[in-house]
Amino acid sequence: MTLINNVKWVSFSQITKVSCQVVGLFVFSRFLSPSELGVMSLTLIVVNFINIIRDMGSSAAIIQRDCLTEGLKNSIFVLNSVLGIVLCILTILFSQKIAIFFHEPILAQTLKIISIAFVINSVTSAHLALLERDSKFNRVAFVEVISSLISLAIAIIFAANGFGVFSLVIQTLLYAIFTALGFWISSNWIPRLRFNVSDIKSIFRFSSNLVAFNFLNYFSRNSDQIIIGRFFSSATLGQYSLAYRLMLFPIQNITFVLTRSLYPILSRSQSDDKGSFNIYIQTLRVISIIIPPLMLGLAIVSHEFVLVFLGEKWFLVSTLLMWLAPVAIMQSMVSTTGSVFMARAKTNILLYISIYNAFLQIGAFIIGGFYDINTLVILYLIANVLMFFPNMYLAIRVLKGNYLIFLKVITKPIIFSLVMVSVIFIYSLLISNLSISVIVIFITKILVGAVVYITCLFIWERDIIFKLLKR
């Protein structure tokens, strides 16, 4: 059970899922109309909200608990199963009203069908948690990869045969079914229908704080869309949404892989403060080596990136990325703190710090809403700076680590990234009067930046790079 081994298998699974998303994006855009894709987006808003309370934080509790009894596992299984059935029934009952609220009649049908997945996911969440607890990510990856490929293939067939938005609903439902079967078989655990209230009480404090955190985090992270949609035009919201999705890419993929791999490792080493801190620092080191050059590099070539991949109509995206790039760097590190707080059963601290974070984030959006989109994003950046240091300090304090070591670990890669950006900027000035195509400028800027950054790494961080490559 090592972090590197976990990262390897989680990366394999995540790369496959992202690849399926990209393929699906192009294929479904040919067979489905924008309105049908919009209906699926609305469906997923409801699904993502319900997923917050679907297992009431019990899966995380299974992974975190140092001593896990058979009684607790069975009680969690029964609780999750009942919650899944209840949420399925409630979704079906309120689907029509939700459809009326969003002015989309077909939304009622998509919600009724996709609600079946709540039951399926609920009866298998404990099995997945047990696999992750034991760091059996090779089995998890195999199940997720096969399920992603099969469900995508079948959904494409349905889309090609005119099933519209229901092909996407079928994809989601099939993925739930295939992963459920895979996790049940892979975990080698057969639950019993036994429920003990005292077992649930033993994880209540941990789980309740976690659920409260997820609620708060959900609304604070979605408040920007609501406020921008209220104060600005839909076109501005579209520009911001695209820039924000680009910012989230490293967090949703690279950092997600590391944090998913990290949580069971930290949970199994709760009595080893020094070992846990070293593992956490190494995780942050990897993030600091990858994310800053990636995001600052994207910011400095954002103008060319937009022209090459998106078109001139998305010009505002390049401006917003200049401010959102530092946000991505900070959030990629802050997003790892949840694993630390959960692993050490400090979900109360996770909840308290999330209240502080939500106050800053929502406050920045509300104040920025009275000005313009650039001011709003700048205030969002300031809010993230104010969030970054206390969040990281508390996580390191929980592990009884040294905050100065953390600062030392992230400083060099950030300096190297700033050097890279400076060189690219100088290069831009040197070629500004030359008649060169945008694509050539874009590619050469990337090459110049890559050479500068990699050179800095091999001069000043050679040992670290060799260690990572060796592993």
GROMACS .gro file of C-alpha atoms in nm:
model
  471
    1MET     CA    1   0.000   0.000   0.000
    2THR     CA    2   0.191   0.305  -0.126
    3LEU     CA    3   0.088   0.649  -0.246
    4ILE     CA    4   0.269   0.601  -0.577
    5ASN     CA    5   0.085   0.276  -0.646
    6ASN     CA    6  -0.249   0.439  -0.562
    7VAL     CA    7  -0.172   0.737  -0.786
    8LYS     CA    8  -0.080   0.506  -1.075
    9TRP     CA    9  -0.415   0.324  -1.073
   10VAL     CA   10  -0.631   0.628  -0.996
   11SER     CA   11  -0.456   0.812  -1.280
   12PHE     CA   12  -0.531   0.525  -1.517
   13SER     CA   13  -0.898   0.538  -1.422
   14GLN     CA   14  -0.921   0.917  -1.439
   15ILE     CA   15  -0.747   0.941  -1.777
   16THR     CA   16  -0.988   0.687  -1.919
   17LYS     CA   17  -1.292   0.869  -1.779
   18VAL     CA   18  -1.170   1.206  -1.908
   19SER     CA   19  -1.100   1.052  -2.249
   20CYS     CA   20  -1.454   0.910  -2.254
   21GLN     CA   21  -1.588   1.256  -2.166
   22VAL     CA   22  -1.394   1.417  -2.451
   23VAL     CA   23  -1.505   1.152  -2.702
   24GLY     CA   24  -1.860   1.179  -2.575
   25LEU     CA   25  -1.849   1.558  -2.605
   26PHE     CA   26  -1.770   1.542  -2.975
   27VAL     CA   27  -1.997   1.248  -3.057
   28PHE     CA   28  -2.303   1.363  -2.863
   29SER     CA   29  -2.268   1.718  -2.996
   30ARG     CA   30  -2.329   1.572  -3.345
   31PHE     CA   31  -2.638   1.370  -3.253
   32LEU     CA   32  -2.793   1.588  -2.979
   33SER     CA   33  -2.921   1.945  -2.992
   34PRO     CA   34  -2.795   2.218  -2.755
   35SER     CA   35  -3.132   2.211  -2.576
   36GLU     CA   36  -3.099   1.836  -2.512
   37LEU     CA   37  -2.750   1.884  -2.371
   38GLY     CA   38  -2.895   2.164  -2.159
   39VAL     CA   39  -3.159   1.929  -2.018
   40MET     CA   40  -2.885   1.684  -1.916
   41SER     CA   41  -2.695   1.969  -1.748
   42LEU     CA   42  -3.005   2.052  -1.544
   43THR     CA   43  -3.048   1.684  -1.459
   44LEU     CA   44  -2.689   1.667  -1.331
   45ILE     CA   45  -2.743   1.976  -1.114
   46VAL     CA   46  -3.010   1.781  -0.926
   47VAL     CA   47  -2.802   1.461  -0.927
   48ASN     CA   48  -2.492   1.635  -0.789
   49PHE     CA   49  -2.694   1.795  -0.511
   50ILE     CA   50  -2.853   1.465  -0.409
   51ASN     CA   51  -2.513   1.291  -0.413
   52ILE     CA   52  -2.407   1.519  -0.127
   53ILE     CA   53  -2.650   1.348   0.111
   54ARG     CA   54  -2.673   1.006  -0.056
   55ASP     CA   55  -2.440   0.828   0.188
   56MET     CA   56  -2.429   1.097   0.462
   57GLY     CA   57  -2.049   1.082   0.476
   58SER     CA   58  -2.051   0.716   0.576
   59SER     CA   59  -1.816   0.607   0.294
   60ALA     CA   60  -1.550   0.848   0.416
   61ALA     CA   61  -1.605   0.714   0.769
   62ILE     CA   62  -1.539   0.356   0.651
   63ILE     CA   63  -1.206   0.463   0.503
   64GLN     CA   64  -1.109   0.674   0.804
   65ARG     CA   65  -1.194   0.435   1.088
   66ASP     CA   66  -0.887   0.269   1.235
   67CYS     CA   67  -1.095  -0.021   1.368
   68LEU     CA   68  -1.383  -0.126   1.144
   69THR     CA   69  -1.630  -0.383   1.277
   70GLU     CA   70  -1.862  -0.604   1.073
   71GLY     CA   71  -2.156  -0.452   1.259
   72LEU     CA   72  -2.062  -0.099   1.151
   73LYS     CA   73  -2.024  -0.206   0.788
   74ASN     CA   74  -2.367  -0.371   0.788
   75SER     CA   75  -2.531  -0.074   0.959
   76ILE     CA   76  -2.380   0.166   0.706
   77PHE     CA   77  -2.494  -0.057   0.419
   78VAL     CA   78  -2.854  -0.063   0.549
   79LEU     CA   79  -2.852   0.315   0.613
   80ASN     CA   80  -2.718   0.389   0.264
   81SER     CA   81  -2.967   0.153   0.100
   82VAL     CA   82  -3.262   0.314   0.278
   83LEU     CA   83  -3.137   0.663   0.193
   84GLY     CA   84  -3.097   0.566  -0.172
   85ILE     CA   85  -3.452   0.433  -0.191
   86VAL     CA   86  -3.595   0.740  -0.014
   87LEU     CA   87  -3.405   0.982  -0.239
   88CYS     CA   88  -3.519   0.789  -0.546
   89ILE     CA   89  -3.883   0.811  -0.438
   90LEU     CA   90  -3.856   1.181  -0.349
   91THR     CA   91  -3.694   1.261  -0.684
   92ILE     CA   92  -3.974   1.084  -0.869
   93LEU     CA   93  -4.240   1.263  -0.662
   94PHE     CA   94  -4.087   1.609  -0.709
   95SER     CA   95  -3.960   1.561  -1.066
   96GLN     CA   96  -4.260   1.736  -1.218
   97LYS     CA   97  -4.224   2.039  -0.993
   98ILE     CA   98  -3.852   2.059  -1.064
   99ALA     CA   99  -3.928   2.046  -1.437
  100ILE     CA  100  -4.181   2.329  -1.400
  101PHE     CA  101  -3.928   2.537  -1.203
  102PHE     CA  102  -3.670   2.505  -1.483
  103HIS     CA  103  -3.935   2.536  -1.759
  104GLU     CA  104  -3.822   2.204  -1.910
  105PRO     CA  105  -4.106   1.943  -1.928
  106ILE     CA  106  -3.873   1.663  -2.042
  107LEU     CA  107  -3.662   1.713  -1.728
  108ALA     CA  108  -3.927   1.525  -1.527
  109GLN     CA  109  -3.870   1.212  -1.735
  110THR     CA  110  -3.490   1.226  -1.719
  111LEU     CA  111  -3.501   1.269  -1.341
  112LYS     CA  112  -3.739   0.975  -1.294
  113ILE     CA  113  -3.512   0.742  -1.490
  114ILE     CA  114  -3.182   0.862  -1.349
  115SER     CA  115  -3.314   0.843  -0.991
  116ILE     CA  116  -3.277   0.463  -1.016
  117ALA     CA  117  -2.901   0.525  -1.004
  118PHE     CA  118  -2.939   0.664  -0.649
  119VAL     CA  119  -3.048   0.321  -0.525
  120ILE     CA  120  -2.777   0.139  -0.722
  121ASN     CA  121  -2.499   0.370  -0.604
  122SER     CA  122  -2.622   0.358  -0.246
  123VAL     CA  123  -2.612  -0.021  -0.218
  124THR     CA  124  -2.256  -0.028  -0.351
  125SER     CA  125  -2.097   0.278  -0.183
  126ALA     CA  126  -1.980   0.072   0.115
  127HIS     CA  127  -1.813  -0.181  -0.117
  128LEU     CA  128  -1.623   0.095  -0.297
  129ALA     CA  129  -1.521   0.249   0.036
  130LEU     CA  130  -1.385  -0.087   0.154
  131LEU     CA  131  -1.176  -0.122  -0.161
  132GLU     CA  132  -1.038   0.230  -0.123
  133ARG     CA  133  -0.976   0.176   0.248
  134ASP     CA  134  -0.743  -0.112   0.162
  135SER     CA  135  -0.591   0.087  -0.130
  136LYS     CA  136  -0.710  -0.173  -0.380
  137PHE     CA  137  -0.720   0.091  -0.651
  138ASN     CA  138  -0.612  -0.158  -0.915
  139ARG     CA  139  -0.949  -0.332  -0.877
  140VAL     CA  140  -1.135   0.000  -0.859
  141ALA     CA  141  -0.960   0.126  -1.172
  142PHE     CA  142  -1.038  -0.191  -1.366
  143VAL     CA  143  -1.409  -0.168  -1.280
  144GLU     CA  144  -1.433   0.206  -1.355
  145VAL     CA  145  -1.244   0.181  -1.685
  146ILE     CA  146  -1.451  -0.112  -1.818
  147SER     CA  147  -1.775   0.052  -1.701
  148SER     CA  148  -1.684   0.386  -1.862
  149LEU     CA  149  -1.601   0.229  -2.199
  150ILE     CA  150  -1.905   0.000  -2.217
  151SER     CA  151  -2.156   0.263  -2.101
  152LEU     CA  152  -2.014   0.519  -2.349
  153ALA     CA  153  -2.030   0.273  -2.639
  154ILE     CA  154  -2.393   0.180  -2.565
  155ALA     CA  155  -2.490   0.547  -2.516
  156ILE     CA  156  -2.341   0.637  -2.856
  157ILE     CA  157  -2.549   0.362  -3.019
  158PHE     CA  158  -2.864   0.500  -2.854
  159ALA     CA  159  -2.773   0.856  -2.956
  160ALA     CA  160  -2.716   0.750  -3.318
  161ASN     CA  161  -3.061   0.590  -3.317
  162GLY     CA  162  -3.238   0.909  -3.213
  163PHE     CA  163  -3.285   0.863  -2.837
  164GLY     CA  164  -3.167   1.219  -2.775
  165VAL     CA  165  -3.103   1.322  -2.415
  166PHE     CA  166  -3.211   0.977  -2.294
  167SER     CA  167  -2.892   0.831  -2.442
  168LEU     CA  168  -2.699   1.037  -2.183
  169VAL     CA  169  -2.937   0.925  -1.909
  170ILE     CA  170  -2.884   0.563  -2.016
  171GLN     CA  171  -2.506   0.616  -2.006
  172THR     CA  172  -2.525   0.740  -1.645
  173LEU     CA  173  -2.755   0.455  -1.543
  174LEU     CA  174  -2.543   0.186  -1.712
  175TYR     CA  175  -2.226   0.320  -1.552
  176ALA     CA  176  -2.393   0.290  -1.212
  177ILE     CA  177  -2.505  -0.067  -1.284
  178PHE     CA  178  -2.169  -0.189  -1.417
  179THR     CA  179  -1.965  -0.030  -1.138
  180ALA     CA  180  -2.206  -0.168  -0.877
  181LEU     CA  181  -2.160  -0.521  -1.008
  182GLY     CA  182  -1.785  -0.475  -1.032
  183PHE     CA  183  -1.742  -0.335  -0.681
  184TRP     CA  184  -1.960  -0.607  -0.525
  185ILE     CA  185  -1.755  -0.880  -0.692
  186SER     CA  186  -1.416  -0.714  -0.630
  187SER     CA  187  -1.471  -0.633  -0.262
  188ASN     CA  188  -1.549  -0.995  -0.164
  189TRP     CA  189  -1.784  -0.863   0.104
  190ILE     CA  190  -2.144  -0.981   0.136
  191PRO     CA  191  -2.347  -0.751   0.365
  192ARG     CA  192  -2.617  -0.860   0.604
  193LEU     CA  193  -2.939  -0.673   0.669
  194ARG     CA  194  -2.852  -0.583   1.026
  195PHE     CA  195  -2.880  -0.234   1.166
  196ASN     CA  196  -2.757  -0.099   1.498
  197VAL     CA  197  -2.822   0.262   1.594
  198SER     CA  198  -2.518   0.272   1.822
  199ASP     CA  199  -2.293   0.192   1.524
  200ILE     CA  200  -2.429   0.490   1.333
  201LYS     CA  201  -2.397   0.710   1.643
  202SER     CA  202  -2.027   0.624   1.657
  203ILE     CA  203  -1.968   0.794   1.320
  204PHE     CA  204  -2.237   1.063   1.354
  205ARG     CA  205  -2.007   1.346   1.458
  206PHE     CA  206  -1.760   1.269   1.179
  207SER     CA  207  -2.031   1.224   0.914
  208SER     CA  208  -2.258   1.513   1.015
  209ASN     CA  209  -1.973   1.763   0.998
  210LEU     CA  210  -1.872   1.622   0.661
  211VAL     CA  211  -2.224   1.647   0.520
  212ALA     CA  212  -2.254   2.006   0.648
  213PHE     CA  213  -1.921   2.085   0.482
  214ASN     CA  214  -2.036   1.933   0.152
  215PHE     CA  215  -2.359   2.134   0.162
  216LEU     CA  216  -2.174   2.457   0.232
  217ASN     CA  217  -1.906   2.383  -0.026
  218TYR     CA  218  -2.168   2.303  -0.291
  219PHE     CA  219  -2.351   2.632  -0.249
  220SER     CA  220  -2.038   2.848  -0.213
  221ARG     CA  221  -1.886   2.696  -0.528
  222ASN     CA  222  -2.208   2.747  -0.726
  223SER     CA  223  -2.287   3.096  -0.594
  224ASP     CA  224  -2.070   3.258  -0.862
  225GLN     CA  225  -2.295   3.125  -1.141
  226ILE     CA  226  -2.606   3.255  -0.964
  227ILE     CA  227  -2.463   3.601  -0.889
  228ILE     CA  228  -2.301   3.651  -1.230
  229GLY     CA  229  -2.621   3.535  -1.398
  230ARG     CA  230  -2.816   3.787  -1.187
  231PHE     CA  231  -2.590   4.092  -1.227
  232PHE     CA  232  -2.442   4.039  -1.575
  233SER     CA  233  -2.552   3.919  -1.918
  234SER     CA  234  -2.578   3.554  -2.018
  235ALA     CA  235  -2.288   3.613  -2.259
  236THR     CA  236  -2.064   3.725  -1.972
  237LEU     CA  237  -2.172   3.423  -1.769
  238GLY     CA  238  -2.082   3.199  -2.063
  239GLN     CA  239  -1.735   3.354  -2.091
  240TYR     CA  240  -1.675   3.320  -1.717
  241SER     CA  241  -1.808   2.962  -1.707
  242LEU     CA  242  -1.566   2.851  -1.977
  243ALA     CA  243  -1.270   3.026  -1.812
  244TYR     CA  244  -1.368   2.872  -1.478
  245ARG     CA  245  -1.389   2.522  -1.628
  246LEU     CA  246  -1.040   2.565  -1.771
  247MET     CA  247  -0.920   2.672  -1.426
  248LEU     CA  248  -1.084   2.369  -1.264
  249PHE     CA  249  -0.926   2.118  -1.502
  250PRO     CA  250  -0.607   2.055  -1.298
  251ILE     CA  251  -0.809   2.046  -0.973
  252GLN     CA  252  -1.069   1.803  -1.105
  253ASN     CA  253  -0.813   1.572  -1.261
  254ILE     CA  254  -0.455   1.602  -1.135
  255THR     CA  255  -0.531   1.705  -0.777
  256PHE     CA  256  -0.831   1.470  -0.759
  257VAL     CA  257  -0.604   1.176  -0.840
  258LEU     CA  258  -0.361   1.272  -0.564
  259THR     CA  259  -0.622   1.341  -0.295
  260ARG     CA  260  -0.821   1.024  -0.368
  261SER     CA  261  -0.497   0.828  -0.341
  262LEU     CA  262  -0.381   1.017  -0.032
  263TYR     CA  263  -0.687   0.979   0.194
  264PRO     CA  264  -0.667   0.602   0.265
  265ILE     CA  265  -0.289   0.626   0.315
  266LEU     CA  266  -0.325   0.901   0.577
  267SER     CA  267  -0.615   0.717   0.740
  268ARG     CA  268  -0.405   0.402   0.786
  269SER     CA  269  -0.113   0.598   0.938
  270GLN     CA  270  -0.299   0.804   1.199
  271SER     CA  271  -0.050   0.716   1.473
  272ASP     CA  272   0.252   0.818   1.264
  273ASP     CA  273   0.260   1.199   1.255
  274LYS     CA  274   0.604   1.222   1.100
  275GLY     CA  275   0.530   0.967   0.828
  276SER     CA  276   0.193   1.127   0.749
  277PHE     CA  277   0.347   1.472   0.724
  278ASN     CA  278   0.622   1.348   0.492
  279ILE     CA  279   0.365   1.181   0.265
  280TYR     CA  280   0.155   1.498   0.261
  281ILE     CA  281   0.454   1.719   0.185
  282GLN     CA  282   0.555   1.493  -0.103
  283THR     CA  283   0.201   1.522  -0.241
  284LEU     CA  284   0.218   1.901  -0.220
  285ARG     CA  285   0.562   1.892  -0.383
  286VAL     CA  286   0.421   1.705  -0.683
  287ILE     CA  287   0.131   1.951  -0.709
  288SER     CA  288   0.367   2.250  -0.687
  289ILE     CA  289   0.587   2.106  -0.963
  290ILE     CA  290   0.295   2.042  -1.202
  291ILE     CA  291   0.017   2.297  -1.141
  292PRO     CA  292   0.197   2.639  -1.123
  293PRO     CA  293   0.378   2.605  -1.458
  294LEU     CA  294   0.066   2.458  -1.617
  295MET     CA  295  -0.168   2.738  -1.505
  296LEU     CA  296   0.073   3.033  -1.527
  297GLY     CA  297   0.177   2.901  -1.866
  298LEU     CA  298  -0.187   2.890  -1.976
  299ALA     CA  299  -0.232   3.247  -1.850
  300ILE     CA  300   0.064   3.385  -2.046
  301VAL     CA  301  -0.047   3.214  -2.370
  302SER     CA  302  -0.419   3.263  -2.302
  303HIS     CA  303  -0.464   3.508  -2.592
  304GLU     CA  304  -0.323   3.263  -2.845
  305PHE     CA  305  -0.501   2.971  -2.677
  306VAL     CA  306  -0.838   3.139  -2.717
  307LEU     CA  307  -0.775   3.233  -3.081
  308VAL     CA  308  -0.654   2.884  -3.175
  309PHE     CA  309  -0.905   2.667  -2.987
  310LEU     CA  310  -1.208   2.883  -2.911
  311GLY     CA  311  -1.224   3.175  -3.153
  312GLU     CA  312  -1.234   3.554  -3.121
  313LYS     CA  313  -1.584   3.558  -2.972
  314TRP     CA  314  -1.435   3.413  -2.650
  315PHE     CA  315  -1.185   3.701  -2.609
  316LEU     CA  316  -1.289   3.771  -2.248
  317VAL     CA  317  -1.179   3.420  -2.145
  318SER     CA  318  -0.811   3.512  -2.197
  319THR     CA  319  -0.843   3.813  -1.964
  320LEU     CA  320  -1.022   3.614  -1.694
  321LEU     CA  321  -0.763   3.335  -1.709
  322MET     CA  322  -0.491   3.584  -1.611
  323TRP     CA  323  -0.664   3.622  -1.272
  324LEU     CA  324  -0.798   3.269  -1.237
  325ALA     CA  325  -0.460   3.099  -1.295
  326PRO     CA  326  -0.325   3.189  -0.947
  327VAL     CA  327  -0.660   3.081  -0.801
  328ALA     CA  328  -0.615   2.738  -0.959
  329ILE     CA  329  -0.268   2.704  -0.806
  330MET     CA  330  -0.392   2.785  -0.456
  331GLN     CA  331  -0.707   2.573  -0.483
  332SER     CA  332  -0.509   2.273  -0.608
  333MET     CA  333  -0.324   2.273  -0.275
  334VAL     CA  334  -0.615   2.373  -0.051
  335SER     CA  335  -0.827   2.093  -0.198
  336THR     CA  336  -0.586   1.840  -0.042
  337THR     CA  337  -0.656   1.963   0.312
  338GLY     CA  338  -0.991   1.782   0.321
  339SER     CA  339  -0.807   1.448   0.311
  340VAL     CA  340  -0.598   1.554   0.611
  341PHE     CA  341  -0.893   1.669   0.821
  342MET     CA  342  -1.099   1.359   0.737
  343ALA     CA  343  -0.810   1.116   0.792
  344ARG     CA  344  -0.756   1.259   1.141
  345ALA     CA  345  -1.133   1.273   1.214
  346LYS     CA  346  -1.118   1.653   1.233
  347THR     CA  347  -1.427   1.715   1.023
  348ASN     CA  348  -1.529   1.983   1.275
  349ILE     CA  349  -1.224   2.187   1.168
  350LEU     CA  350  -1.312   2.114   0.804
  351LEU     CA  351  -1.661   2.255   0.864
  352TYR     CA  352  -1.538   2.565   1.051
  353ILE     CA  353  -1.278   2.654   0.789
  354SER     CA  354  -1.534   2.599   0.513
  355ILE     CA  355  -1.761   2.859   0.679
  356TYR     CA  356  -1.468   3.104   0.668
  357ASN     CA  357  -1.399   3.012   0.304
  358ALA     CA  358  -1.764   3.047   0.203
  359PHE     CA  359  -1.787   3.390   0.369
  360LEU     CA  360  -1.489   3.514   0.167
  361GLN     CA  361  -1.592   3.357  -0.163
  362ILE     CA  362  -1.958   3.456  -0.159
  363GLY     CA  363  -1.865   3.801  -0.027
  364ALA     CA  364  -1.624   3.851  -0.317
  365PHE     CA  365  -1.891   3.751  -0.569
  366ILE     CA  366  -2.159   3.977  -0.416
  367ILE     CA  367  -1.933   4.282  -0.397
  368GLY     CA  368  -1.792   4.216  -0.746
  369GLY     CA  369  -2.144   4.189  -0.881
  370PHE     CA  370  -2.189   4.564  -0.826
  371TYR     CA  371  -1.893   4.642  -1.051
  372ASP     CA  372  -1.782   4.436  -1.354
  373ILE     CA  373  -1.670   4.080  -1.425
  374ASN     CA  374  -1.298   4.166  -1.407
  375THR     CA  375  -1.339   4.325  -1.064
  376LEU     CA  376  -1.539   4.024  -0.948
  377VAL     CA  377  -1.263   3.783  -1.054
  378ILE     CA  378  -0.993   3.999  -0.893
  379LEU     CA  379  -1.188   3.999  -0.566
  380TYR     CA  380  -1.223   3.621  -0.600
  381LEU     CA  381  -0.844   3.598  -0.630
  382ILE     CA  382  -0.799   3.810  -0.316
  383ALA     CA  383  -1.048   3.589  -0.131
  384ASN     CA  384  -0.846   3.281  -0.227
  385VAL     CA  385  -0.523   3.438  -0.101
  386LEU     CA  386  -0.694   3.502   0.234
  387MET     CA  387  -0.816   3.141   0.234
  388PHE     CA  388  -0.491   2.978   0.129
  389PHE     CA  389  -0.261   3.040   0.425
  390PRO     CA  390  -0.499   2.956   0.716
  391ASN     CA  391  -0.628   2.643   0.535
  392MET     CA  392  -0.278   2.511   0.474
  393TYR     CA  393  -0.162   2.609   0.824
  394LEU     CA  394  -0.445   2.417   0.993
  395ALA     CA  395  -0.388   2.105   0.781
  396ILE     CA  396  -0.016   2.102   0.861
  397ARG     CA  397  -0.088   2.170   1.229
  398VAL     CA  398  -0.324   1.870   1.242
  399LEU     CA  399  -0.037   1.655   1.113
  400LYS     CA  400   0.198   1.825   1.364
  401GLY     CA  401   0.424   1.933   1.081
  402ASN     CA  402   0.640   2.236   1.014
  403TYR     CA  403   0.475   2.517   0.816
  404LEU     CA  404   0.813   2.652   0.705
  405ILE     CA  405   0.891   2.320   0.536
  406PHE     CA  406   0.568   2.355   0.338
  407LEU     CA  407   0.662   2.707   0.227
  408LYS     CA  408   1.010   2.591   0.132
  409VAL     CA  409   0.870   2.301  -0.075
  410ILE     CA  410   0.635   2.517  -0.284
  411THR     CA  411   0.858   2.825  -0.322
  412LYS     CA  412   1.109   2.693  -0.576
  413PRO     CA  413   0.859   2.557  -0.832
  414ILE     CA  414   0.659   2.881  -0.810
  415ILE     CA  415   0.976   3.089  -0.866
  416PHE     CA  416   1.069   2.866  -1.162
  417SER     CA  417   0.719   2.916  -1.303
  418LEU     CA  418   0.750   3.295  -1.270
  419VAL     CA  419   1.089   3.282  -1.444
  420MET     CA  420   0.924   3.080  -1.723
  421VAL     CA  421   0.647   3.339  -1.757
  422SER     CA  422   0.901   3.624  -1.765
  423VAL     CA  423   1.101   3.459  -2.044
  424ILE     CA  424   0.783   3.392  -2.247
  425PHE     CA  425   0.683   3.757  -2.200
  426ILE     CA  426   1.024   3.877  -2.324
  427TYR     CA  427   0.999   3.636  -2.618
  428SER     CA  428   0.656   3.783  -2.700
  429LEU     CA  429   0.804   4.132  -2.714
  430LEU     CA  430   1.087   4.018  -2.940
  431ILE     CA  431   0.852   3.864  -3.198
  432SER     CA  432   0.571   4.120  -3.168
  433ASN     CA  433   0.668   4.297  -3.493
  434LEU     CA  434   0.717   3.979  -3.695
  435SER     CA  435   0.454   3.838  -3.928
  436ILE     CA  436   0.402   3.497  -3.767
  437SER     CA  437   0.080   3.297  -3.754
  438VAL     CA  438  -0.102   3.263  -3.422
  439ILE     CA  439  -0.052   2.886  -3.418
  440VAL     CA  440   0.326   2.921  -3.459
  441ILE     CA  441   0.339   3.184  -3.184
  442PHE     CA  442   0.133   2.958  -2.956
  443ILE     CA  443   0.351   2.652  -3.015
  444THR     CA  444   0.682   2.837  -2.984
  445LYS     CA  445   0.573   3.006  -2.660
  446ILE     CA  446   0.489   2.665  -2.513
  447LEU     CA  447   0.824   2.522  -2.625
  448VAL     CA  448   1.019   2.819  -2.484
  449GLY     CA  449   0.833   2.796  -2.154
  450ALA     CA  450   0.879   2.418  -2.129
  451VAL     CA  451   1.255   2.443  -2.196
  452VAL     CA  452   1.300   2.720  -1.937
  453TYR     CA  453   1.098   2.546  -1.665
  454ILE     CA  454   1.247   2.200  -1.717
  455THR     CA  455   1.597   2.351  -1.720
  456CYS     CA  456   1.529   2.522  -1.387
  457LEU     CA  457   1.401   2.196  -1.239
  458PHE     CA  458   1.702   1.994  -1.349
  459ILE     CA  459   1.946   2.256  -1.220
  460TRP     CA  460   1.793   2.322  -0.878
  461GLU     CA  461   1.559   2.026  -0.813
  462ARG     CA  462   1.745   1.747  -0.991
  463ASP     CA  463   1.735   1.504  -0.697
  464ILE     CA  464   1.359   1.536  -0.652
  465ILE     CA  465   1.292   1.478  -1.022
  466PHE     CA  466   1.511   1.168  -1.031
  467LYS     CA  467   1.336   1.029  -0.721
  468LEU     CA  468   0.993   1.078  -0.875
  469LEU     CA  469   1.101   0.923  -1.208
  470LYS     CA  470   1.262   0.631  -1.023
  471ARG     CA  471   0.936   0.554  -0.844
   0.00000   0.00000   0.00000
